[in-house]
Amino acid sequence: MPPKADPNEIKILVLRTTGGEVGSSATLAPKLGPLGLSPKKVGEDIAKATGAWKGLKVTVKLTIQNRQAAVELVPSASTLVLKALAEPPRDRKKEKNIKHSGNITLKQVIDIAKTMREANKSYARELEGTVKEILGTAFSVGCTVDGESPKDISDKIAEGEIEIPEN
């Protein structure tokens, strides 16, 4: 028989799931079963914690201690950009390969960049670099920033035409 698990031991699981939906128990079972947790209960906890992100792919960090799972959302740049676009939730099974043609403001981009820095998810030294990272994500998502291409905004920041505040 394997040794008994230490109740004070902390395990961390990072999962990618669709916000607001109860994930398949079959995908959670191999990860949670050995830790003595019910995949159904944890799936419902994840769905409850990600309710505000309905229909978006979000990264969830499960901190498991003493057979209790704490759900924490980990922001990703693409998810934050898509949330800023404020598109209505879509049916993932019917609508595939969506082009996100919305528009976000530079202020929203700066707010997203600050969120990424607080979560230690940016590798840039300064906020300006993080803003450029978010602009690159906005370009890959397919949206515009202040009605312009994110590439043009990024070039203007590099040339000094647009100032990014330090904090």
C-alpha angles and dihedrals in degrees: 000000000000118000118270114265117252107249092213094053114112119215122190123205123184116202135177112219143156112266120248095011130105104241123225111282088215091066094047097044099076090050099042103031096076089050092056097246129135109244091207094055093045090047090055091048090052091049090051093049093047097046093114090056095056113173096004125111107246134180114235126196115207115200108196121195128158092354092303121117121210113198119216127177117229111203119229123195096240093048092050092048091049090048090051089054087062094211118173115260112268135206104257093200095056105031115057133175096017118194108220102213098167129122129240130186126246088243089059090050090052091049090051089049091052090050090051091050092050090052091049090238097127125083095197120112095220137029090253090063092048090051088054090051090053091047089054089052090049089053092051091048089052103239130127130237116224088342093302134100112271088232090061091049090049091051091050090052090050091050092048097245091121118046119213114205116237097234 
